[in-house]
Amino acid sequence: MKLAIVDDNEIEQEIILNTLDVYSKEHSVHFEIETFSDGGSFLGAYQSVDYDLVFMDIFLADQNGIDIVRKIRQTDSKVLTIFLKPHHFIFLIIY
């Protein structure tokens, strides 16, 4: 399963990575995970990689996370998205 974490806070990224690592070990699941600190780099990578799940910070420094998901939804309506707010709070489970 290919996952992307898009968050401009490295601590938040680490928390998600650690959680996914624990989950993958407990459930014998393999994740391919890429992290991005801004929306522009994620959108650039998204053109060549089909992610199954995206963890998206709503309040990125360069772009609004919801707007980024709207852009990718124009060409890929199947990708699942988990929106994140600051301080480890999951805002919306699946979009």
PDB file of N, CA and C in Angstrom:
ATOM      1  N   MET A   1       0.844  -1.164   0.000  1.00  0.00           N
ATOM      2  CA  MET A   1       0.000   0.000   0.000  1.00  0.00           C
ATOM      3  C   MET A   1       0.896   1.236   0.000  1.00  0.00           C
ATOM      4  N   LYS A   2       0.641   2.156  -0.913  1.00  0.00           N
ATOM      5  CA  LYS A   2       1.432   3.386  -1.028  1.00  0.00           C
ATOM      6  C   LYS A   2       0.731   4.522  -0.284  1.00  0.00           C
ATOM      7  N   LEU A   3       1.469   5.144   0.617  1.00  0.00           N
ATOM      8  CA  LEU A   3       0.926   6.222   1.432  1.00  0.00           C
ATOM      9  C   LEU A   3       1.761   7.481   1.273  1.00  0.00           C
ATOM     10  N   ALA A   4       1.089   8.620   1.388  1.00  0.00           N
ATOM     11  CA  ALA A   4       1.778   9.907   1.404  1.00  0.00           C
ATOM     12  C   ALA A   4       1.355  10.661   2.661  1.00  0.00           C
ATOM     13  N   ILE A   5       2.331  11.282   3.289  1.00  0.00           N
ATOM     14  CA  ILE A   5       2.062  12.157   4.426  1.00  0.00           C
ATOM     15  C   ILE A   5       2.477  13.559   3.996  1.00  0.00           C
ATOM     16  N   VAL A   6       1.516  14.463   3.971  1.00  0.00           N
ATOM     17  CA  VAL A   6       1.779  15.842   3.542  1.00  0.00           C
ATOM     18  C   VAL A   6       1.535  16.745   4.748  1.00  0.00           C
ATOM     19  N   ASP A   7       2.618  17.161   5.379  1.00  0.00           N
ATOM     20  CA  ASP A   7       2.514  17.983   6.583  1.00  0.00           C
ATOM     21  C   ASP A   7       3.792  18.793   6.713  1.00  0.00           C
ATOM     22  N   ASP A   8       3.674  20.066   6.987  1.00  0.00           N
ATOM     23  CA  ASP A   8       4.848  20.927   7.099  1.00  0.00           C
ATOM     24  C   ASP A   8       5.472  20.896   8.496  1.00  0.00           C
ATOM     25  N   ASN A   9       4.938  20.073   9.372  1.00  0.00           N
ATOM     26  CA  ASN A   9       5.471  19.925  10.716  1.00  0.00           C
ATOM     27  C   ASN A   9       6.143  18.556  10.826  1.00  0.00           C
ATOM     28  N   GLU A  10       7.464  18.541  10.994  1.00  0.00           N
ATOM     29  CA  GLU A  10       8.211  17.282  11.040  1.00  0.00           C
ATOM     30  C   GLU A  10       7.814  16.408  12.223  1.00  0.00           C
ATOM     31  N   ILE A  11       7.443  17.025  13.329  1.00  0.00           N
ATOM     32  CA  ILE A  11       7.019  16.257  14.502  1.00  0.00           C
ATOM     33  C   ILE A  11       5.728  15.511  14.186  1.00  0.00           C
ATOM     34  N   GLU A  12       4.804  16.185  13.538  1.00  0.00           N
ATOM     35  CA  GLU A  12       3.543  15.537  13.141  1.00  0.00           C
ATOM     36  C   GLU A  12       3.823  14.372  12.196  1.00  0.00           C
ATOM     37  N   GLN A  13       4.730  14.574  11.248  1.00  0.00           N
ATOM     38  CA  GLN A  13       5.092  13.497  10.324  1.00  0.00           C
ATOM     39  C   GLN A  13       5.636  12.294  11.089  1.00  0.00           C
ATOM     40  N   GLU A  14       6.510  12.539  12.049  1.00  0.00           N
ATOM     41  CA  GLU A  14       7.107  11.460  12.831  1.00  0.00           C
ATOM     42  C   GLU A  14       6.064  10.693  13.633  1.00  0.00           C
ATOM     43  N   ILE A  15       5.107  11.398  14.181  1.00  0.00           N
ATOM     44  CA  ILE A  15       4.041  10.737  14.947  1.00  0.00           C
ATOM     45  C   ILE A  15       3.258   9.789  14.043  1.00  0.00           C
ATOM     46  N   ILE A  16       2.911  10.250  12.855  1.00  0.00           N
ATOM     47  CA  ILE A  16       2.171   9.408  11.910  1.00  0.00           C
ATOM     48  C   ILE A  16       3.037   8.231  11.468  1.00  0.00           C
ATOM     49  N   LEU A  17       4.302   8.490  11.138  1.00  0.00           N
ATOM     50  CA  LEU A  17       5.203   7.410  10.731  1.00  0.00           C
ATOM     51  C   LEU A  17       5.346   6.355  11.825  1.00  0.00           C
ATOM     52  N   ASN A  18       5.518   6.785  13.061  1.00  0.00           N
ATOM     53  CA  ASN A  18       5.657   5.836  14.165  1.00  0.00           C
ATOM     54  C   ASN A  18       4.385   5.025  14.374  1.00  0.00           C
ATOM     55  N   THR A  19       3.247   5.672  14.273  1.00  0.00           N
ATOM     56  CA  THR A  19       1.971   4.968  14.411  1.00  0.00           C
ATOM     57  C   THR A  19       1.800   3.926  13.320  1.00  0.00           C
ATOM     58  N   LEU A  20       2.126   4.303  12.086  1.00  0.00           N
ATOM     59  CA  LEU A  20       2.020   3.362  10.977  1.00  0.00           C
ATOM     60  C   LEU A  20       3.017   2.217  11.117  1.00  0.00           C
ATOM     61  N   ASP A  21       4.191   2.510  11.650  1.00  0.00           N
ATOM     62  CA  ASP A  21       5.194   1.466  11.859  1.00  0.00           C
ATOM     63  C   ASP A  21       4.691   0.432  12.866  1.00  0.00           C
ATOM     64  N   VAL A  22       4.137   0.890  13.959  1.00  0.00           N
ATOM     65  CA  VAL A  22       3.588  -0.023  14.964  1.00  0.00           C
ATOM     66  C   VAL A  22       2.462  -0.857  14.359  1.00  0.00           C
ATOM     67  N   TYR A  23       1.570  -0.197  13.640  1.00  0.00           N
ATOM     68  CA  TYR A  23       0.442  -0.904  13.016  1.00  0.00           C
ATOM     69  C   TYR A  23       0.937  -1.964  12.032  1.00  0.00           C
ATOM     70  N   SER A  24       1.909  -1.604  11.212  1.00  0.00           N
ATOM     71  CA  SER A  24       2.395  -2.548  10.202  1.00  0.00           C
ATOM     72  C   SER A  24       3.048  -3.771  10.844  1.00  0.00           C
ATOM     73  N   LYS A  25       3.738  -3.589  11.954  1.00  0.00           N
ATOM     74  CA  LYS A  25       4.361  -4.712  12.652  1.00  0.00           C
ATOM     75  C   LYS A  25       3.321  -5.602  13.326  1.00  0.00           C
ATOM     76  N   GLU A  26       2.320  -4.983  13.912  1.00  0.00           N
ATOM     77  CA  GLU A  26       1.285  -5.754  14.605  1.00  0.00           C
ATOM     78  C   GLU A  26       0.396  -6.535  13.644  1.00  0.00           C
ATOM     79  N   HIS A  27       0.218  -6.009  12.434  1.00  0.00           N
ATOM     80  CA  HIS A  27      -0.728  -6.611  11.485  1.00  0.00           C
ATOM     81  C   HIS A  27      -0.053  -7.184  10.242  1.00  0.00           C
ATOM     82  N   SER A  28       1.253  -7.237  10.254  1.00  0.00           N
ATOM     83  CA  SER A  28       2.021  -7.777   9.116  1.00  0.00           C
ATOM     84  C   SER A  28       1.607  -7.149   7.789  1.00  0.00           C
ATOM     85  N   VAL A  29       1.547  -5.835   7.796  1.00  0.00           N
ATOM     86  CA  VAL A  29       1.188  -5.064   6.603  1.00  0.00           C
ATOM     87  C   VAL A  29       2.408  -4.245   6.187  1.00  0.00           C
ATOM     88  N   HIS A  30       2.640  -4.164   4.876  1.00  0.00           N
ATOM     89  CA  HIS A  30       3.769  -3.370   4.386  1.00  0.00           C
ATOM     90  C   HIS A  30       3.253  -2.074   3.772  1.00  0.00           C
ATOM     91  N   PHE A  31       3.810  -0.950   4.213  1.00  0.00           N
ATOM     92  CA  PHE A  31       3.480   0.353   3.654  1.00  0.00           C
ATOM     93  C   PHE A  31       4.701   0.932   2.957  1.00  0.00           C
ATOM     94  N   GLU A  32       4.488   1.516   1.797  1.00  0.00           N
ATOM     95  CA  GLU A  32       5.500   2.356   1.151  1.00  0.00           C
ATOM     96  C   GLU A  32       5.072   3.784   1.439  1.00  0.00           C
ATOM     97  N   ILE A  33       5.888   4.502   2.206  1.00  0.00           N
ATOM     98  CA  ILE A  33       5.490   5.822   2.693  1.00  0.00           C
ATOM     99  C   ILE A  33       6.452   6.880   2.198  1.00  0.00           C
ATOM    100  N   GLU A  34       5.887   7.959   1.658  1.00  0.00           N
ATOM    101  CA  GLU A  34       6.667   9.144   1.299  1.00  0.00           C
ATOM    102  C   GLU A  34       6.131  10.316   2.097  1.00  0.00           C
ATOM    103  N   THR A  35       7.042  11.183   2.539  1.00  0.00           N
ATOM    104  CA  THR A  35       6.634  12.372   3.275  1.00  0.00           C
ATOM    105  C   THR A  35       6.932  13.618   2.446  1.00  0.00           C
ATOM    106  N   PHE A  36       6.078  14.618   2.618  1.00  0.00           N
ATOM    107  CA  PHE A  36       6.212  15.889   1.909  1.00  0.00           C
ATOM    108  C   PHE A  36       5.952  17.013   2.899  1.00  0.00           C
ATOM    109  N   SER A  37       6.760  18.058   2.823  1.00  0.00           N
ATOM    110  CA  SER A  37       6.593  19.186   3.734  1.00  0.00           C
ATOM    111  C   SER A  37       5.835  20.353   3.110  1.00  0.00           C
ATOM    112  N   ASP A  38       5.444  20.203   1.847  1.00  0.00           N
ATOM    113  CA  ASP A  38       4.646  21.254   1.213  1.00  0.00           C
ATOM    114  C   ASP A  38       3.780  20.656   0.104  1.00  0.00           C
ATOM    115  N   GLY A  39       2.740  21.377  -0.234  1.00  0.00           N
ATOM    116  CA  GLY A  39       1.799  20.899  -1.245  1.00  0.00           C
ATOM    117  C   GLY A  39       2.386  20.825  -2.637  1.00  0.00           C
ATOM    118  N   GLY A  40       3.271  21.743  -2.973  1.00  0.00           N
ATOM    119  CA  GLY A  40       3.858  21.768  -4.310  1.00  0.00           C
ATOM    120  C   GLY A  40       4.671  20.515  -4.611  1.00  0.00           C
ATOM    121  N   SER A  41       5.494  20.099  -3.648  1.00  0.00           N
ATOM    122  CA  SER A  41       6.293  18.892  -3.881  1.00  0.00           C
ATOM    123  C   SER A  41       5.414  17.647  -3.939  1.00  0.00           C
ATOM    124  N   PHE A  42       4.357  17.622  -3.145  1.00  0.00           N
ATOM    125  CA  PHE A  42       3.425  16.488  -3.206  1.00  0.00           C
ATOM    126  C   PHE A  42       2.739  16.424  -4.561  1.00  0.00           C
ATOM    127  N   LEU A  43       2.234  17.549  -5.040  1.00  0.00           N
ATOM    128  CA  LEU A  43       1.553  17.553  -6.340  1.00  0.00           C
ATOM    129  C   LEU A  43       2.499  17.130  -7.457  1.00  0.00           C
ATOM    130  N   GLY A  44       3.757  17.532  -7.376  1.00  0.00           N
ATOM    131  CA  GLY A  44       4.732  17.116  -8.377  1.00  0.00           C
ATOM    132  C   GLY A  44       4.938  15.614  -8.374  1.00  0.00           C
ATOM    133  N   ALA A  45       5.029  15.032  -7.180  1.00  0.00           N
ATOM    134  CA  ALA A  45       5.227  13.585  -7.070  1.00  0.00           C
ATOM    135  C   ALA A  45       3.960  12.825  -7.435  1.00  0.00           C
ATOM    136  N   TYR A  46       2.825  13.398  -7.145  1.00  0.00           N
ATOM    137  CA  TYR A  46       1.548  12.711  -7.371  1.00  0.00           C
ATOM    138  C   TYR A  46       1.317  12.401  -8.847  1.00  0.00           C
ATOM    139  N   GLN A  47       1.891  13.183  -9.712  1.00  0.00           N
ATOM    140  CA  GLN A  47       1.714  12.954 -11.149  1.00  0.00           C
ATOM    141  C   GLN A  47       2.315  11.627 -11.589  1.00  0.00           C
ATOM    142  N   SER A  48       3.304  11.109 -10.860  1.00  0.00           N
ATOM    143  CA  SER A  48       3.963   9.873 -11.278  1.00  0.00           C
ATOM    144  C   SER A  48       3.764   8.700 -10.314  1.00  0.00           C
ATOM    145  N   VAL A  49       3.087   8.923  -9.211  1.00  0.00           N
ATOM    146  CA  VAL A  49       2.867   7.858  -8.228  1.00  0.00           C
ATOM    147  C   VAL A  49       1.382   7.777  -7.905  1.00  0.00           C
ATOM    148  N   ASP A  50       0.860   6.565  -7.870  1.00  0.00           N
ATOM    149  CA  ASP A  50      -0.537   6.354  -7.478  1.00  0.00           C
ATOM    150  C   ASP A  50      -0.581   5.976  -6.003  1.00  0.00           C
ATOM    151  N   TYR A  51      -0.938   6.938  -5.165  1.00  0.00           N
ATOM    152  CA  TYR A  51      -1.043   6.669  -3.736  1.00  0.00           C
ATOM    153  C   TYR A  51      -2.411   6.072  -3.429  1.00  0.00           C
ATOM    154  N   ASP A  52      -2.420   5.150  -2.461  1.00  0.00           N
ATOM    155  CA  ASP A  52      -3.675   4.554  -2.012  1.00  0.00           C
ATOM    156  C   ASP A  52      -4.328   5.382  -0.913  1.00  0.00           C
ATOM    157  N   LEU A  53      -3.491   6.051  -0.132  1.00  0.00           N
ATOM    158  CA  LEU A  53      -3.977   6.834   0.999  1.00  0.00           C
ATOM    159  C   LEU A  53      -3.069   8.039   1.201  1.00  0.00           C
ATOM    160  N   VAL A  54      -3.684   9.188   1.454  1.00  0.00           N
ATOM    161  CA  VAL A  54      -2.936  10.427   1.689  1.00  0.00           C
ATOM    162  C   VAL A  54      -3.362  11.023   3.024  1.00  0.00           C
ATOM    163  N   PHE A  55      -2.384  11.269   3.896  1.00  0.00           N
ATOM    164  CA  PHE A  55      -2.603  12.041   5.111  1.00  0.00           C
ATOM    165  C   PHE A  55      -2.288  13.486   4.749  1.00  0.00           C
ATOM    166  N   MET A  56      -3.280  14.364   4.807  1.00  0.00           N
ATOM    167  CA  MET A  56      -3.123  15.730   4.314  1.00  0.00           C
ATOM    168  C   MET A  56      -3.387  16.755   5.409  1.00  0.00           C
ATOM    169  N   ASP A  57      -2.373  17.539   5.715  1.00  0.00           N
ATOM    170  CA  ASP A  57      -2.537  18.663   6.632  1.00  0.00           C
ATOM    171  C   ASP A  57      -3.419  19.704   5.948  1.00  0.00           C
ATOM    172  N   ILE A  58      -4.400  20.179   6.648  1.00  0.00           N
ATOM    173  CA  ILE A  58      -5.301  21.185   6.071  1.00  0.00           C
ATOM    174  C   ILE A  58      -4.604  22.530   5.953  1.00  0.00           C
ATOM    175  N   PHE A  59      -3.769  22.871   6.918  1.00  0.00           N
ATOM    176  CA  PHE A  59      -3.154  24.190   6.981  1.00  0.00           C
ATOM    177  C   PHE A  59      -1.673  24.144   6.633  1.00  0.00           C
ATOM    178  N   LEU A  60      -1.346  23.877   5.383  1.00  0.00           N
ATOM    179  CA  LEU A  60       0.043  23.917   4.936  1.00  0.00           C
ATOM    180  C   LEU A  60       0.478  25.362   4.738  1.00  0.00           C
ATOM    181  N   ALA A  61       1.768  25.601   4.810  1.00  0.00           N
ATOM    182  CA  ALA A  61       2.286  26.961   4.655  1.00  0.00           C
ATOM    183  C   ALA A  61       2.095  27.488   3.240  1.00  0.00           C
ATOM    184  N   ASP A  62       2.212  26.615   2.240  1.00  0.00           N
ATOM    185  CA  ASP A  62       2.163  27.097   0.856  1.00  0.00           C
ATOM    186  C   ASP A  62       0.784  26.982   0.206  1.00  0.00           C
ATOM    187  N   GLN A  63      -0.042  26.052   0.668  1.00  0.00           N
ATOM    188  CA  GLN A  63      -1.356  25.844   0.054  1.00  0.00           C
ATOM    189  C   GLN A  63      -2.327  25.284   1.089  1.00  0.00           C
ATOM    190  N   ASN A  64      -3.587  25.363   0.754  1.00  0.00           N
ATOM    191  CA  ASN A  64      -4.637  24.772   1.574  1.00  0.00           C
ATOM    192  C   ASN A  64      -4.743  23.292   1.214  1.00  0.00           C
ATOM    193  N   GLY A  65      -4.679  22.411   2.202  1.00  0.00           N
ATOM    194  CA  GLY A  65      -4.739  20.980   1.948  1.00  0.00           C
ATOM    195  C   GLY A  65      -6.014  20.532   1.260  1.00  0.00           C
ATOM    196  N   ILE A  66      -7.121  21.167   1.577  1.00  0.00           N
ATOM    197  CA  ILE A  66      -8.393  20.799   0.940  1.00  0.00           C
ATOM    198  C   ILE A  66      -8.346  21.136  -0.548  1.00  0.00           C
ATOM    199  N   ASP A  67      -7.764  22.270  -0.895  1.00  0.00           N
ATOM    200  CA  ASP A  67      -7.627  22.634  -2.309  1.00  0.00           C
ATOM    201  C   ASP A  67      -6.721  21.656  -3.061  1.00  0.00           C
ATOM    202  N   ILE A  68      -5.666  21.178  -2.401  1.00  0.00           N
ATOM    203  CA  ILE A  68      -4.775  20.207  -3.031  1.00  0.00           C
ATOM    204  C   ILE A  68      -5.534  18.924  -3.337  1.00  0.00           C
ATOM    205  N   VAL A  69      -6.331  18.466  -2.395  1.00  0.00           N
ATOM    206  CA  VAL A  69      -7.109  17.238  -2.613  1.00  0.00           C
ATOM    207  C   VAL A  69      -8.133  17.448  -3.726  1.00  0.00           C
ATOM    208  N   ARG A  70      -8.727  18.610  -3.796  1.00  0.00           N
ATOM    209  CA  ARG A  70      -9.657  18.888  -4.899  1.00  0.00           C
ATOM    210  C   ARG A  70      -8.953  18.777  -6.242  1.00  0.00           C
ATOM    211  N   LYS A  71      -7.704  19.246  -6.305  1.00  0.00           N
ATOM    212  CA  LYS A  71      -6.936  19.157  -7.559  1.00  0.00           C
ATOM    213  C   LYS A  71      -6.691  17.703  -7.952  1.00  0.00           C
ATOM    214  N   ILE A  72      -6.264  16.881  -6.992  1.00  0.00           N
ATOM    215  CA  ILE A  72      -5.972  15.496  -7.358  1.00  0.00           C
ATOM    216  C   ILE A  72      -7.255  14.709  -7.630  1.00  0.00           C
ATOM    217  N   ARG A  73      -8.347  15.110  -7.020  1.00  0.00           N
ATOM    218  CA  ARG A  73      -9.626  14.441  -7.266  1.00  0.00           C
ATOM    219  C   ARG A  73     -10.135  14.667  -8.690  1.00  0.00           C
ATOM    220  N   GLN A  74      -9.645  15.668  -9.355  1.00  0.00           N
ATOM    221  CA  GLN A  74     -10.046  15.903 -10.746  1.00  0.00           C
ATOM    222  C   GLN A  74      -9.571  14.785 -11.662  1.00  0.00           C
ATOM    223  N   THR A  75      -8.471  14.131 -11.297  1.00  0.00           N
ATOM    224  CA  THR A  75      -7.943  13.045 -12.133  1.00  0.00           C
ATOM    225  C   THR A  75      -7.974  11.689 -11.425  1.00  0.00           C
ATOM    226  N   ASP A  76      -8.128  11.679 -10.115  1.00  0.00           N
ATOM    227  CA  ASP A  76      -8.135  10.429  -9.368  1.00  0.00           C
ATOM    228  C   ASP A  76      -9.183  10.499  -8.261  1.00  0.00           C
ATOM    229  N   SER A  77     -10.327   9.911  -8.528  1.00  0.00           N
ATOM    230  CA  SER A  77     -11.410   9.974  -7.550  1.00  0.00           C
ATOM    231  C   SER A  77     -11.355   8.833  -6.540  1.00  0.00           C
ATOM    232  N   LYS A  78     -10.368   7.946  -6.659  1.00  0.00           N
ATOM    233  CA  LYS A  78     -10.320   6.761  -5.803  1.00  0.00           C
ATOM    234  C   LYS A  78      -9.409   6.891  -4.585  1.00  0.00           C
ATOM    235  N   VAL A  79      -8.488   7.821  -4.617  1.00  0.00           N
ATOM    236  CA  VAL A  79      -7.543   7.933  -3.507  1.00  0.00           C
ATOM    237  C   VAL A  79      -8.281   8.351  -2.229  1.00  0.00           C
ATOM    238  N   LEU A  80      -7.953   7.669  -1.136  1.00  0.00           N
ATOM    239  CA  LEU A  80      -8.536   8.009   0.154  1.00  0.00           C
ATOM    240  C   LEU A  80      -7.679   9.076   0.814  1.00  0.00           C
ATOM    241  N   THR A  81      -8.329   9.977   1.546  1.00  0.00           N
ATOM    242  CA  THR A  81      -7.618  11.074   2.184  1.00  0.00           C
ATOM    243  C   THR A  81      -8.032  11.175   3.639  1.00  0.00           C
ATOM    244  N   ILE A  82      -7.048  11.332   4.490  1.00  0.00           N
ATOM    245  CA  ILE A  82      -7.291  11.652   5.889  1.00  0.00           C
ATOM    246  C   ILE A  82      -6.772  13.064   6.100  1.00  0.00           C
ATOM    247  N   PHE A  83      -7.677  13.976   6.436  1.00  0.00           N
ATOM    248  CA  PHE A  83      -7.277  15.360   6.675  1.00  0.00           C
ATOM    249  C   PHE A  83      -6.819  15.511   8.121  1.00  0.00           C
ATOM    250  N   LEU A  84      -5.768  16.297   8.290  1.00  0.00           N
ATOM    251  CA  LEU A  84      -5.194  16.518   9.608  1.00  0.00           C
ATOM    252  C   LEU A  84      -5.228  18.000   9.971  1.00  0.00           C
ATOM    253  N   LYS A  85      -5.444  18.257  11.241  1.00  0.00           N
ATOM    254  CA  LYS A  85      -5.301  19.599  11.790  1.00  0.00           C
ATOM    255  C   LYS A  85      -4.095  19.572  12.715  1.00  0.00           C
ATOM    256  N   PRO A  86      -3.627  20.722  13.129  1.00  0.00           N
ATOM    257  CA  PRO A  86      -2.477  20.740  14.044  1.00  0.00           C
ATOM    258  C   PRO A  86      -2.746  19.968  15.336  1.00  0.00           C
ATOM    259  N   HIS A  87      -1.677  19.525  15.948  1.00  0.00           N
ATOM    260  CA  HIS A  87      -1.703  18.868  17.252  1.00  0.00           C
ATOM    261  C   HIS A  87      -2.350  17.493  17.204  1.00  0.00           C
ATOM    262  N   HIS A  88      -2.040  16.736  16.142  1.00  0.00           N
ATOM    263  CA  HIS A  88      -2.393  15.317  16.064  1.00  0.00           C
ATOM    264  C   HIS A  88      -3.901  15.059  16.032  1.00  0.00           C
ATOM    265  N   PHE A  89      -4.675  15.981  15.601  1.00  0.00           N
ATOM    266  CA  PHE A  89      -6.120  15.794  15.603  1.00  0.00           C
ATOM    267  C   PHE A  89      -6.589  15.453  14.196  1.00  0.00           C
ATOM    268  N   ILE A  90      -7.220  14.324  14.034  1.00  0.00           N
ATOM    269  CA  ILE A  90      -7.751  13.939  12.730  1.00  0.00           C
ATOM    270  C   ILE A  90      -9.080  14.659  12.543  1.00  0.00           C
ATOM    271  N   PHE A  91      -9.153  15.461  11.500  1.00  0.00           N
ATOM    272  CA  PHE A  91     -10.321  16.299  11.248  1.00  0.00           C
ATOM    273  C   PHE A  91     -11.425  15.538  10.519  1.00  0.00           C
ATOM    274  N   LEU A  92     -11.072  14.875   9.472  1.00  0.00           N
ATOM    275  CA  LEU A  92     -12.063  14.168   8.667  1.00  0.00           C
ATOM    276  C   LEU A  92     -11.433  12.856   8.250  1.00  0.00           C
ATOM    277  N   ILE A  93     -12.072  11.765   8.531  1.00  0.00           N
ATOM    278  CA  ILE A  93     -11.452  10.470   8.317  1.00  0.00           C
ATOM    279  C   ILE A  93     -11.232  10.180   6.829  1.00  0.00           C
ATOM    280  N   ILE A  94     -12.276  10.107   6.050  1.00  0.00           N
ATOM    281  CA  ILE A  94     -12.114   9.750   4.645  1.00  0.00           C
ATOM    282  C   ILE A  94     -12.880  10.736   3.782  1.00  0.00           C
ATOM    283  N   TYR A  95     -12.226  11.205   2.723  1.00  0.00           N
ATOM    284  CA  TYR A  95     -12.862  12.109   1.774  1.00  0.00           C
ATOM    285  C   TYR A  95     -12.953  11.414   0.461  1.00  0.00           C
TER     286      TYR A  95
END
